[in-house]
């Protein structure tokens, strides 16, 4: 798996306002799938959240808008405002080959959110 550090100050991202818990993966009948228990950061024990963002990308000379979920640890559910700028700490994009279709799959992770414009107060997460 190739990992790339992404400078959140240079790669402008906008939060969509969508945040979901990231669940632990379990194995059932030899297949992996998300379970019912929310995953935790192995270093801090904080809950993991998928924060949806959009950003502009250029592929083969074509400009497009990409939508991805960035996994971040947080004690409480992040609550970015709809289509507001967001910056992450230690943002990393990991790329791997998807064996199902031999295409590339990218996953995004960060150690935290460094800046959330217009954030709302979030409800407390269930432990």
XYZ file of N, CA, C and O in Angstrom:
508
model
N 0.851 -1.168 0.000
C 0.000 0.000 0.000
C 0.900 1.235 0.000
O 1.791 1.371 0.814
N 0.660 2.126 -0.925
C 1.402 3.382 -1.005
C 0.688 4.434 -0.164
O -0.532 4.551 -0.208
N 1.470 5.192 0.620
C 0.897 6.242 1.466
C 1.496 7.578 1.071
O 2.699 7.681 0.839
N 0.653 8.601 0.999
C 1.081 9.929 0.609
C 0.616 10.951 1.630
O -0.578 11.012 1.941
N 1.551 11.740 2.139
C 1.177 12.840 3.035
C 0.549 13.941 2.185
O 1.028 14.244 1.092
N -0.529 14.541 2.683
C -1.227 15.599 1.962
C -1.223 16.849 2.836
O -1.622 16.797 3.996
N -0.741 17.961 2.277
C -0.713 19.226 3.002
C -2.108 19.831 2.972
O -2.562 20.322 1.944
N -2.769 19.803 4.107
C -4.142 20.286 4.205
C -4.242 21.797 3.980
O -5.317 22.306 3.698
N -3.130 22.508 4.085
C -3.134 23.941 3.797
C -3.117 24.210 2.297
O -3.599 25.238 1.838
N -2.562 23.280 1.523
C -2.473 23.471 0.068
C -3.602 22.785 -0.682
O -3.996 23.229 -1.747
N -4.107 21.660 -0.167
C -5.218 20.949 -0.803
C -6.499 21.416 -0.133
O -6.893 20.913 0.910
N -7.156 22.392 -0.744
C -8.372 22.940 -0.157
C -9.480 21.902 -0.181
O -9.736 21.263 -1.197
N -10.123 21.735 0.969
C -11.233 20.793 1.092
C -12.415 21.507 1.727
O -12.250 22.395 2.547
N -13.610 21.082 1.334
C -14.836 21.627 1.891
C -15.604 20.477 2.548
O -15.807 19.429 1.925
N -16.016 20.678 3.798
C -16.826 19.672 4.490
C -18.234 19.694 3.914
O -18.774 20.758 3.627
N -18.818 18.526 3.751
C -20.198 18.456 3.248
C -21.210 18.506 4.383
O -22.403 18.611 4.130
N -20.728 18.375 5.618
C -21.624 18.319 6.766
C -22.005 16.897 7.142
O -22.643 16.668 8.160
N -21.595 15.917 6.330
C -21.905 14.516 6.596
C -20.779 13.907 7.434
O -19.613 13.950 7.042
N -21.135 13.365 8.590
C -20.176 12.686 9.476
C -20.825 11.396 9.940
O -21.981 11.403 10.373
N -20.092 10.280 9.829
C -20.629 8.983 10.227
C -19.622 8.251 11.106
O -18.422 8.411 10.933
N -20.111 7.426 12.031
C -19.185 6.600 12.813
C -18.494 5.595 11.892
O -19.101 5.116 10.932
N -17.233 5.304 12.178
C -16.495 4.260 11.460
C -16.572 3.008 12.321
O -16.147 3.029 13.473
N -17.129 1.949 11.796
C -17.289 0.718 12.565
C -16.115 -0.224 12.371
O -15.450 -0.200 11.321
N -15.874 -1.068 13.385
C -14.822 -2.072 13.302
C -15.197 -3.105 12.240
O -16.374 -3.347 11.994
N -14.181 -3.708 11.627
C -14.417 -4.760 10.649
C -14.473 -6.101 11.368
O -13.700 -6.364 12.283
N -15.409 -6.966 10.950
C -15.516 -8.308 11.513
C -15.503 -9.318 10.369
O -15.740 -8.960 9.216
N -15.216 -10.572 10.716
C -15.234 -11.626 9.707
C -16.431 -12.530 9.958
O -16.626 -13.030 11.066
N -17.251 -12.693 8.912
C -18.429 -13.555 8.982
C -18.391 -14.474 7.769
O -18.345 -14.008 6.631
N -18.412 -15.776 8.017
C -18.380 -16.768 6.937
C -17.217 -16.536 5.987
O -17.362 -16.638 4.762
N -16.055 -16.187 6.524
C -14.864 -15.990 5.713
C -14.812 -14.682 4.955
O -13.909 -14.458 4.164
N -15.780 -13.799 5.183
C -15.802 -12.504 4.503
C -15.745 -11.386 5.533
O -16.366 -11.480 6.595
N -15.019 -10.321 5.198
C -14.926 -9.162 6.087
C -16.023 -8.167 5.747
O -16.330 -7.933 4.583
N -16.612 -7.581 6.816
C -17.639 -6.558 6.631
C -17.626 -5.672 7.872
O -17.146 -6.080 8.928
N -18.187 -4.463 7.764
C -18.260 -3.604 8.947
C -19.190 -4.214 9.990
O -20.247 -4.744 9.658
N -18.776 -4.142 11.257
C -19.594 -4.652 12.353
C -20.500 -3.565 12.903
O -20.710 -2.523 12.276
N -21.013 -3.804 14.113
C -21.941 -2.873 14.750
C -21.272 -1.996 15.807
O -21.905 -1.104 16.354
N -19.988 -2.256 16.114
C -19.278 -1.523 17.152
C -18.398 -0.449 16.513
O -17.662 -0.724 15.564
N -18.494 0.780 17.049
C -17.694 1.872 16.500
C -16.217 1.648 16.822
O -15.854 1.305 17.951
N -15.373 1.820 15.822
C -13.929 1.625 15.972
C -13.329 2.758 16.804
O -13.871 3.859 16.872
N -12.191 2.458 17.408
C -11.458 3.441 18.217
C -10.032 3.555 17.711
O -9.464 2.602 17.190
N -9.461 4.736 17.896
C -8.063 4.974 17.549
C -7.185 4.149 18.490
O -7.374 4.188 19.711
N -6.248 3.393 17.930
C -5.441 2.514 18.779
C -4.471 3.275 19.679
O -4.060 2.755 20.709
N -4.129 4.524 19.349
C -3.205 5.302 20.174
C -3.902 6.065 21.287
O -3.408 6.115 22.415
N -5.049 6.666 20.994
C -5.713 7.536 21.968
C -6.979 6.944 22.560
O -7.464 7.414 23.584
N -7.542 5.946 21.903
C -8.800 5.374 22.363
C -10.019 6.178 21.942
O -11.154 5.815 22.237
N -9.798 7.300 21.219
C -10.915 8.140 20.757
C -11.704 7.401 19.677
O -11.156 6.592 18.928
N -12.984 7.697 19.588
C -13.834 7.101 18.559
C -13.403 7.574 17.178
O -12.898 8.694 17.026
N -13.599 6.737 16.152
C -13.257 7.101 14.773
C -14.507 7.549 14.029
O -15.568 6.923 14.138
N -14.345 8.636 13.272
C -15.445 9.233 12.516
C -15.037 9.404 11.062
O -13.888 9.727 10.764
N -15.972 9.209 10.141
C -15.757 9.471 8.719
C -16.346 10.830 8.383
O -17.568 11.009 8.436
N -15.482 11.795 8.081
C -15.915 13.154 7.758
C -15.873 13.307 6.236
O -14.799 13.224 5.630
N -17.026 13.501 5.624
C -17.085 13.618 4.170
C -16.632 15.008 3.731
O -17.060 16.011 4.298
N -15.755 15.041 2.721
C -15.259 16.299 2.166
C -15.277 16.218 0.643
O -15.326 15.129 0.066
N -15.260 17.371 0.002
C -15.087 17.444 -1.445
C -13.867 18.305 -1.728
O -13.526 19.200 -0.958
N -13.194 17.985 -2.828
C -12.031 18.758 -3.247
C -11.889 18.659 -4.757
O -12.456 17.762 -5.381
N -11.132 19.581 -5.315
C -10.931 19.594 -6.765
C -9.688 18.782 -7.106
O -8.652 18.893 -6.448
N -9.789 17.969 -8.152
C -8.707 17.093 -8.581
C -8.478 17.265 -10.083
O -9.416 17.564 -10.823
N -7.238 17.071 -10.511
C -6.924 17.110 -11.936
C -6.328 15.754 -12.314
O -5.307 15.348 -11.778
N -7.024 15.021 -13.189
C -6.573 13.715 -13.666
C -6.491 13.736 -15.179
O -7.493 13.975 -15.847
N -5.268 13.497 -15.697
C -5.067 13.463 -17.135
C -5.558 14.750 -17.794
O -6.188 14.729 -18.849
N -5.347 15.892 -17.115
C -5.711 17.183 -17.671
C -7.166 17.565 -17.492
O -7.593 18.635 -17.908
N -7.957 16.711 -16.870
C -9.383 16.970 -16.664
C -9.627 17.330 -15.202
O -9.261 16.589 -14.297
N -10.280 18.469 -14.985
C -10.609 18.917 -13.632
C -11.937 18.290 -13.215
O -12.894 18.284 -13.977
N -11.966 17.750 -11.991
C -13.207 17.165 -11.479
C -13.305 17.403 -9.980
O -12.333 17.788 -9.341
N -14.473 17.175 -9.447
C -14.699 17.274 -8.012
C -14.751 15.874 -7.442
O -15.492 15.017 -7.942
N -13.970 15.631 -6.407
C -13.930 14.329 -5.740
C -14.615 14.439 -4.388
O -14.519 15.458 -3.715
N -15.282 13.391 -3.985
C -15.900 13.298 -2.666
C -15.292 12.103 -1.951
O -15.294 10.990 -2.493
N -14.748 12.317 -0.754
C -14.135 11.234 0.024
C -14.504 11.397 1.495
O -14.931 12.469 1.924
N -14.322 10.326 2.243
C -14.480 10.388 3.697
C -13.091 10.286 4.314
O -12.317 9.376 3.993
N -12.800 11.223 5.204
C -11.536 11.230 5.928
C -11.814 10.667 7.318
O -12.680 11.168 8.036
N -11.089 9.616 7.699
C -11.256 9.013 9.019
C -10.424 9.786 10.030
O -9.214 9.946 9.849
N -11.088 10.282 11.087
C -10.402 11.043 12.141
C -10.853 10.564 13.512
O -12.017 10.226 13.694
N -9.930 10.545 14.475
C -10.330 10.238 15.847
C -10.827 11.503 16.540
O -10.288 12.589 16.335
N -11.869 11.370 17.340
C -12.389 12.495 18.120
C -13.219 11.944 19.264
O -13.930 10.950 19.096
N -13.140 12.589 20.416
C -13.918 12.165 21.590
C -15.417 12.369 21.352
O -16.232 11.599 21.814
N -15.753 13.441 20.615
C -17.148 13.726 20.275
C -17.269 13.805 18.758
O -16.304 14.101 18.067
N -18.480 13.582 18.265
C -18.728 13.620 16.821
C -18.427 15.018 16.268
O -19.004 15.998 16.725
N -17.507 15.117 15.282
C -17.267 16.418 14.655
C -18.542 16.909 13.969
O -19.346 16.110 13.495
N -18.728 18.231 13.931
C -19.942 18.791 13.334
C -19.603 19.974 12.435
O -19.924 21.118 12.745
N -18.934 19.706 11.301
C -18.619 20.808 10.393
C -19.890 21.350 9.734
O -20.839 20.607 9.505
N -19.884 22.629 9.453
C -21.020 23.243 8.763
C -21.035 22.810 7.303
O -20.008 22.460 6.728
N -22.200 22.880 6.720
C -22.404 22.482 5.332
C -21.534 23.308 4.392
O -21.573 24.536 4.423
N -20.739 22.638 3.587
C -19.865 23.234 2.574
C -18.999 24.362 3.126
O -18.945 25.453 2.579
N -18.320 24.043 4.241
C -17.391 24.986 4.856
C -15.967 24.446 4.736
O -15.758 23.230 4.681
N -14.965 25.343 4.685
C -13.570 24.887 4.612
C -13.208 24.058 5.844
O -13.675 24.326 6.950
N -12.379 23.036 5.621
C -11.923 22.183 6.717
C -10.467 21.816 6.460
O -10.063 21.619 5.312
N -9.673 21.773 7.532
C -8.266 21.384 7.439
C -8.002 20.285 8.452
O -8.573 20.281 9.542
N -7.119 19.361 8.078
C -6.814 18.200 8.907
C -5.363 18.214 9.356
O -4.490 18.767 8.677
N -5.089 17.558 10.490
C -3.734 17.359 10.985
C -3.229 16.021 10.465
O -3.948 15.018 10.510
N -1.999 15.995 9.969
C -1.349 14.754 9.515
C -2.222 13.972 8.533
O -2.414 12.762 8.674
N -2.726 14.648 7.518
C -3.594 14.026 6.515
C -2.774 13.108 5.616
O -1.720 13.495 5.109
N -3.278 11.881 5.418
C -2.589 10.874 4.608
C -3.595 10.202 3.685
O -4.700 9.843 4.113
N -3.207 10.024 2.427
C -3.997 9.252 1.469
C -3.251 7.941 1.214
O -2.059 7.949 0.912
N -3.941 6.814 1.363
C -3.353 5.495 1.130
C -4.010 4.880 -0.099
O -5.240 4.860 -0.201
N -3.190 4.379 -1.004
C -3.691 3.817 -2.251
C -3.333 2.335 -2.306
O -2.210 1.944 -1.987
N -4.320 1.524 -2.700
C -4.076 0.091 -2.846
C -4.844 -0.430 -4.050
O -5.763 0.212 -4.542
N -4.472 -1.622 -4.507
C -5.171 -2.268 -5.608
C -6.374 -3.012 -5.041
O -6.250 -3.779 -4.087
N -7.536 -2.766 -5.611
C -8.762 -3.454 -5.229
C -8.804 -4.773 -6.003
O -8.916 -4.771 -7.230
N -8.688 -5.890 -5.306
C -8.636 -7.204 -5.964
C -9.926 -7.578 -6.674
O -9.933 -8.426 -7.558
N -11.035 -6.921 -6.303
C -12.315 -7.244 -6.943
C -12.360 -6.786 -8.392
O -12.974 -7.421 -9.237
N -11.715 -5.629 -8.694
C -11.794 -5.099 -10.059
C -10.438 -4.663 -10.616
O -10.375 -4.079 -11.687
N -9.368 -4.939 -9.885
C -8.006 -4.553 -10.275
C -7.845 -3.048 -10.471
O -6.940 -2.598 -11.158
N -8.742 -2.274 -9.886
C -8.633 -0.811 -9.911
C -7.936 -0.321 -8.652
O -7.567 -1.100 -7.778
N -7.745 0.976 -8.571
C -7.118 1.563 -7.393
C -8.187 2.085 -6.436
O -9.196 2.640 -6.864
N -7.955 1.907 -5.154
C -8.828 2.408 -4.106
C -8.006 3.299 -3.193
O -6.891 2.939 -2.821
N -8.554 4.447 -2.853
C -7.854 5.385 -1.977
C -8.625 5.537 -0.678
O -9.850 5.675 -0.685
N -7.914 5.491 0.442
C -8.537 5.775 1.739
C -7.791 6.953 2.357
O -6.596 7.138 2.124
N -8.503 7.771 3.118
C -7.960 8.994 3.706
C -8.053 8.918 5.220
O -9.081 8.506 5.750
N -6.974 9.322 5.904
C -6.949 9.339 7.362
C -6.231 10.593 7.828
O -5.371 11.122 7.124
N -6.566 11.046 9.024
C -5.893 12.191 9.642
C -5.839 11.952 11.139
O -6.631 11.176 11.684
N -4.915 12.625 11.813
C -4.821 12.470 13.267
C -5.803 13.380 13.985
O -6.013 13.251 15.181
N -6.407 14.315 13.253
C -7.383 15.208 13.849
C -7.805 16.289 12.875
O -7.309 16.365 11.751
N -8.706 17.129 13.325
C -9.156 18.275 12.543
C -8.488 19.506 13.128
O -8.603 19.760 14.325
N -7.773 20.253 12.288
C -7.074 21.435 12.805
C -7.910 22.697 12.679
O -7.743 23.625 13.452
N -8.815 22.717 11.699
C -9.629 23.917 11.507
C -10.947 23.541 10.850
O -10.975 22.855 9.839
N -12.056 23.995 11.468
C -13.391 23.738 10.946
C -14.143 25.060 10.952
O -14.523 25.541 12.008
N -14.343 25.640 9.788
C -15.042 26.919 9.715
C -16.524 26.726 10.015
O -17.150 25.810 9.499
N -17.060 27.567 10.888
C -18.501 27.555 11.164
C -19.026 26.292 11.775
O -20.167 25.932 11.558
N -18.195 25.587 12.559
C -18.632 24.324 13.145
C -19.785 24.518 14.098
O -19.837 25.502 14.838
N -20.716 23.566 14.075
C -21.847 23.562 15.003
C -21.452 22.765 16.234
O -20.519 21.979 16.209
N -22.198 22.915 17.290
C -21.973 22.091 18.460
C -22.504 20.701 18.161
O -23.629 20.532 17.722
N -21.655 19.706 18.409
C -22.021 18.328 18.097
C -22.635 17.649 19.304
O -22.257 17.931 20.443
N -23.560 16.728 19.072
C -24.084 15.944 20.194
C -22.998 14.999 20.688
O -22.129 14.601 19.922
N -23.047 14.648 21.952
C -22.054 13.731 22.503
C -22.261 12.353 21.896
O -23.374 11.896 21.709
N -21.124 11.693 21.606
C -21.175 10.366 21.008
C -21.381 9.315 22.089
O -20.945 9.488 23.222
N -22.006 8.228 21.715
C -22.179 7.110 22.633
C -20.841 6.401 22.793
O -20.116 6.210 21.828
N -20.494 6.025 23.979
C -19.200 5.372 24.231
C -19.270 3.891 23.992
O -20.247 3.280 23.916
